[in-house]
Coordinates of C-alpha atoms (C1' of nucleotides) in Angstrom, one line a residue:
Chain A
M1009 CA 141.6 86.0 101.2
T1010 CA 137.6 87.1 101.3
Q1011 CA 134.6 86.9 103.5
T1012 CA 132.9 85.2 101.3
S1013 CA 133.3 82.1 102.5
K1014 CA 132.9 83.1 105.7
C1015 CA 129.6 84.3 105.1
C1016 CA 127.1 84.1 108.3
R1017 CA 124.8 80.6 107.9
P1018 CA 121.6 81.4 109.3
P1019 CA 118.7 78.9 109.1
A1020 CA 117.7 78.6 105.5
F1021 CA 118.1 82.3 104.8
A1022 CA 116.9 82.4 100.9
R1023 CA 113.5 79.7 101.6
L1024 CA 113.2 81.8 104.3
I1025 CA 111.8 84.8 102.2
E1026 CA 109.3 83.4 100.2
P1027 CA 108.2 85.6 97.3
R1028 CA 104.2 84.8 97.5
F1029 CA 104.4 86.0 100.7
F1030 CA 105.7 89.4 99.8
K1031 CA 104.1 89.7 96.2
A1032 CA 100.7 89.3 98.6
L1033 CA 101.2 92.5 100.4
S1034 CA 102.8 94.4 96.9
D1035 CA 98.9 95.9 96.2
P1036 CA 98.0 98.6 98.2
N1037 CA 94.3 96.8 97.5
R1038 CA 95.4 94.0 100.0
I1039 CA 97.7 95.7 101.8
A1040 CA 93.9 97.8 102.6
L1041 CA 92.6 94.5 103.1
L1042 CA 95.1 93.1 105.6
V1043 CA 94.7 96.5 107.8
R1044 CA 91.5 96.6 107.9
L1045 CA 91.0 93.2 109.3
A1046 CA 93.4 93.2 111.4
R1047 CA 91.8 96.8 112.8
C1048 CA 88.9 95.1 113.3
R1049 CA 90.5 92.2 115.1
R1050 CA 87.4 89.4 114.0
P1051 CA 87.2 87.6 111.3
C1052 CA 84.6 89.9 108.1
S1053 CA 82.9 89.0 105.2
V1054 CA 84.1 89.2 101.9
S1055 CA 81.2 92.1 101.5
E1056 CA 82.2 93.8 104.4
L1057 CA 85.7 94.2 103.5
N1058 CA 84.6 95.4 100.2
A1059 CA 84.0 99.0 102.3
C1060 CA 87.5 99.7 102.3
C1061 CA 88.5 98.5 98.6
P1062 CA 86.8 101.1 95.8
V1063 CA 87.0 97.8 93.7
D1064 CA 84.8 95.1 92.2
L1065 CA 83.3 92.7 95.0
S1066 CA 84.9 89.9 92.7
V1067 CA 88.4 91.5 92.8
V1068 CA 88.2 92.0 96.9
S1069 CA 87.4 88.1 96.8
R1070 CA 90.4 87.5 94.2
H1071 CA 92.8 89.6 96.5
L1072 CA 91.7 87.9 99.8
A1073 CA 92.3 85.0 97.9
V1074 CA 95.6 85.8 97.0
L1075 CA 96.4 86.7 101.2
R1076 CA 94.5 83.4 101.4
D1077 CA 97.0 81.4 99.3
A1078 CA 100.0 83.0 100.5
G1079 CA 99.3 82.2 104.4
L1080 CA 98.7 85.5 105.4
L1081 CA 95.1 84.5 105.9
E1082 CA 92.3 82.2 106.5
A1083 CA 89.0 81.5 105.2
R1084 CA 86.1 79.6 106.8
R1085 CA 82.8 79.5 105.7
R1086 CA 79.7 80.1 107.8
G1087 CA 76.5 80.1 106.4
K1088 CA 75.9 81.9 103.1
E1089 CA 79.5 83.8 103.8
V1090 CA 82.9 83.5 104.4
F1091 CA 84.7 85.3 106.9
Y1092 CA 88.1 86.1 106.5
S1093 CA 90.8 86.4 109.5
V1094 CA 94.0 87.4 109.6
Q1095 CA 96.9 84.6 110.6
C1096 CA 98.4 86.3 113.3
D1097 CA 101.3 83.9 114.5
R1098 CA 102.5 83.1 110.6
I1099 CA 102.7 87.0 110.1
V1100 CA 104.7 87.6 113.2
T1101 CA 107.0 84.8 112.9
T1102 CA 107.5 85.1 109.2
L1103 CA 108.6 88.9 109.6
R1104 CA 110.6 88.2 112.9
R1105 CA 112.8 85.6 111.8
I1106 CA 113.5 87.1 108.4
A1107 CA 114.1 90.3 110.8
D1108 CA 116.3 87.8 113.1
A1109 CA 118.2 87.1 110.2
V1110 CA 119.4 89.9 108.3
E1111 CA 120.5 91.4 112.1
A1112 CA 122.3 88.2 111.9
C1113 CA 124.1 88.5 108.9
C1114 CA 124.8 92.5 109.6
P1115 CA 125.4 92.8 112.9
R1116 CA 128.0 95.8 113.4
G1117 CA 126.7 99.3 113.6
R1118 CA 123.3 98.1 115.2
K1119 CA 123.6 101.7 116.6
Chain B
M913 CA 77.4 96.4 119.7
T914 CA 80.5 95.4 117.7
Q915 CA 83.9 95.4 118.6
T916 CA 84.7 97.2 115.2
S917 CA 84.6 101.0 117.1
K918 CA 87.5 99.5 119.6
C919 CA 90.1 98.5 116.6
C920 CA 93.3 99.0 118.2
R921 CA 94.9 102.2 116.7
P922 CA 98.9 101.1 116.1
P923 CA 100.6 104.1 114.8
A924 CA 100.0 104.8 111.5
F925 CA 99.3 101.3 110.7
A926 CA 98.5 101.5 107.1
R927 CA 101.3 103.3 106.5
L928 CA 103.6 101.2 107.8
I929 CA 103.2 98.6 105.4
E930 CA 104.5 99.6 102.5
P931 CA 103.8 98.2 98.9
R932 CA 106.8 99.7 97.6
F933 CA 109.1 98.0 99.9
F934 CA 107.1 94.4 99.6
K935 CA 107.0 94.5 95.9
A936 CA 110.6 94.9 95.9
L937 CA 110.5 91.6 97.5
S938 CA 108.2 90.1 96.0
D939 CA 110.7 88.9 92.2
P940 CA 112.9 85.7 93.1
N941 CA 116.0 87.3 91.7
R942 CA 115.7 90.9 93.9
I943 CA 115.6 88.5 96.6
A944 CA 118.3 85.9 95.8
L945 CA 120.5 89.6 95.2
L946 CA 119.4 90.4 98.9
V947 CA 120.6 87.4 100.4
R948 CA 123.6 87.2 98.3
L949 CA 124.6 90.7 99.7
A950 CA 123.3 89.9 103.0
R951 CA 125.3 86.8 103.1
C952 CA 128.8 88.3 102.1
R953 CA 128.5 90.8 105.1
R954 CA 130.1 93.6 102.7
P955 CA 129.3 96.1 99.6
C956 CA 129.3 94.2 96.9
S957 CA 130.0 95.1 93.0
V958 CA 127.1 94.8 90.5
S959 CA 129.5 92.6 88.6
E960 CA 130.0 90.5 91.2
L961 CA 126.3 90.1 91.7
N962 CA 125.6 88.9 88.9
A963 CA 126.6 85.7 89.8
C964 CA 123.7 84.9 91.6
C965 CA 121.3 85.4 89.3
P966 CA 121.1 84.4 85.3
V967 CA 120.2 87.3 83.9
D968 CA 121.7 90.1 81.9
L969 CA 124.1 92.5 83.8
S970 CA 121.9 95.4 82.9
V971 CA 118.5 93.4 84.6
V972 CA 120.2 93.2 87.7
S973 CA 121.4 96.6 87.5
R974 CA 117.8 97.9 87.5
H975 CA 117.0 95.0 90.0
L976 CA 119.2 96.2 92.5
A977 CA 118.0 99.6 91.9
V978 CA 114.6 98.7 93.0
L979 CA 115.9 97.6 96.1
R980 CA 117.5 100.8 96.4
D981 CA 115.1 103.0 95.6
A982 CA 112.5 100.8 98.3
G983 CA 115.5 101.9 100.8
L984 CA 116.4 97.7 100.9
L985 CA 120.1 98.6 99.8
E986 CA 122.3 101.8 99.6
A987 CA 124.5 102.1 96.8
R988 CA 128.2 103.8 97.1
R989 CA 130.4 104.4 93.7
R990 CA 134.4 103.7 94.2
G991 CA 136.1 104.8 91.0
K992 CA 133.8 103.1 87.9
E993 CA 132.4 100.5 90.6
V994 CA 129.0 100.9 91.8
F995 CA 128.7 99.2 95.4
Y996 CA 125.5 98.3 97.1
S997 CA 125.0 97.0 100.5
V998 CA 121.6 96.1 102.7
Q999 CA 120.6 98.8 105.2
C1000 CA 119.9 96.4 107.6
D1001 CA 118.5 99.1 110.1
R1002 CA 116.0 100.0 108.0
I1003 CA 114.9 96.3 107.4
V1004 CA 115.2 95.2 110.4
T1005 CA 113.4 98.2 112.1
T1006 CA 110.6 98.1 109.1
L1007 CA 110.1 94.1 109.6
R1008 CA 109.9 94.4 113.5
R1009 CA 107.3 97.2 113.1
I1010 CA 105.0 95.5 110.8
A1011 CA 105.3 92.1 113.3
D1012 CA 104.1 94.5 116.8
A1013 CA 101.6 96.1 114.6
V1014 CA 100.1 93.0 113.8
E1015 CA 100.7 91.3 117.2
A1016 CA 98.9 93.5 118.5
C1017 CA 95.5 93.9 116.7
C1018 CA 95.9 89.9 117.1
P1019 CA 97.0 89.6 120.8
R1020 CA 95.1 86.8 122.3
G1021 CA 96.3 83.4 121.1
R1022 CA 99.7 83.3 121.4
K1023 CA 100.2 80.3 122.1
Chain C
dT1228 C1' 141.8 113.3 74.3
dG1229 C1' 141.4 108.6 73.1
dC1230 C1' 140.3 104.1 75.0
dT1231 C1' 138.5 100.6 78.2
dC1232 C1' 135.4 98.9 82.0
dG1233 C1' 131.3 98.6 85.2
dT1234 C1' 127.3 100.9 85.0
dT1235 C1' 123.1 102.5 83.7
dT1236 C1' 119.2 103.6 80.6
dG1237 C1' 115.9 103.3 76.0
dC1238 C1' 113.7 100.4 73.6
dG1239 C1' 110.9 96.3 72.1
dT1240 C1' 108.2 92.0 73.7
dC1241 C1' 106.2 88.4 76.1
dA1242 C1' 104.6 87.4 80.7
dT1243 C1' 101.7 88.6 84.6
dT1244 C1' 98.4 90.8 87.1
dG1245 C1' 94.5 94.2 88.8
dT1246 C1' 90.2 94.8 86.7
dG1247 C1' 85.2 94.8 85.5
dC1248 C1' 81.4 92.5 83.9
dA1249 C1' 79.0 88.4 83.6
dA1250 C1' 78.1 83.5 84.2
dG1251 C1' 78.8 80.4 87.4
dT1252 C1' 78.8 77.9 92.5
dA1253 C1' 77.0 77.5 97.4
dT1254 C1' 73.9 77.9 100.9
dA1255 C1' 69.6 79.2 103.4
dC1256 C1' 64.7 80.3 103.1
dG1257 C1' 60.1 79.8 101.4
Chain D
dC1359 C1' 62.1 72.4 94.3
dG1360 C1' 62.5 76.8 93.0
dT1361 C1' 64.5 81.8 94.9
dA1362 C1' 67.3 84.9 97.1
dT1363 C1' 71.8 86.4 98.9
dA1364 C1' 76.9 86.1 99.1
dC1365 C1' 80.8 85.0 97.1
dT1366 C1' 84.0 82.7 93.4
dT1367 C1' 85.3 82.2 88.5
dG1368 C1' 85.7 82.6 83.3
dC1369 C1' 86.6 86.4 80.5
dA1370 C1' 88.5 90.0 77.9
dC1371 C1' 91.5 93.9 78.2
dA1372 C1' 94.5 97.2 80.1
dA1373 C1' 98.8 98.1 83.2
dT1374 C1' 102.6 96.8 84.6
dG1375 C1' 106.6 94.4 84.7
dA1376 C1' 110.5 91.2 83.6
dC1377 C1' 114.2 90.9 80.4
dG1378 C1' 117.9 90.7 76.2
dC1379 C1' 120.0 93.5 73.5
dA1380 C1' 122.0 98.3 71.9
dA1381 C1' 123.6 102.5 73.1
dA1382 C1' 124.9 106.0 76.7
dC1383 C1' 127.1 107.6 80.5
dG1384 C1' 131.1 108.2 84.2
dA1385 C1' 135.4 107.0 85.7
dG1386 C1' 140.2 106.3 85.2
dC1387 C1' 144.3 105.3 82.3
dA1388 C1' 147.4 105.5 78.4

DNA sequence: TGCTCGTTTGCGTCATTGTGCAAGTATACG
DNA sequence: CGTATACTTGCACAATGACGCAAACGAGCA
């Protein structure tokens, strides 16, 4: 009798990991944008964020939209500008939940 | 005076987030493979893992190689078969480190 | 040595994605 | 109104990635 039927049953492990979330972080420019935004500790406009990316402003705008749609950023318009900020709670919670689920499946050897 | 110069300085925040790591998790089939492997709690062969993916065996092999190259899986040959297992420590550590770094940049509102 | 099984790799195809440019939208200001 | 500023979206194109099939590779076995 194998261990297959005795698999751990974390709360919806599979659904915990959304491709869109990770796809958003699979591009160097998007990571740079997120890091820049996190390090600034305050909402930043698109033009401001363009400083960390050697690409066209329209590309930055699109990258930010991807991060926003994936739930990593939040967008808020103030006047003519749109300020993006990091969805800290969501990111931290998501990462920790996955870490916990993985750990629950591989409890031994936690050296 | 802005907060820009007072950005948090987590240990190599930018390098903490590797595109390759997240790119590996950006595909549904690869996530399915990882989840299946984690739930089984033991090394599985390529043919075995093919059960959770409706794609050709060669595609599964390639997906596993991507996960291995990203440091998410480990491969070990035993006879004719190759057994893949989850690199739990590495995954858990990576996710928690990123979570900590993000949290450090957004300390307030940690409701 | 041949043969088989399990896995990987080469190749062609098709879909997706990142990019720049140009045009469009939204808001403020005169 | 019209204009300027900030951003988004349409379009075309190049690069990347997922996929299946067939061939190659590697380990065991007769």
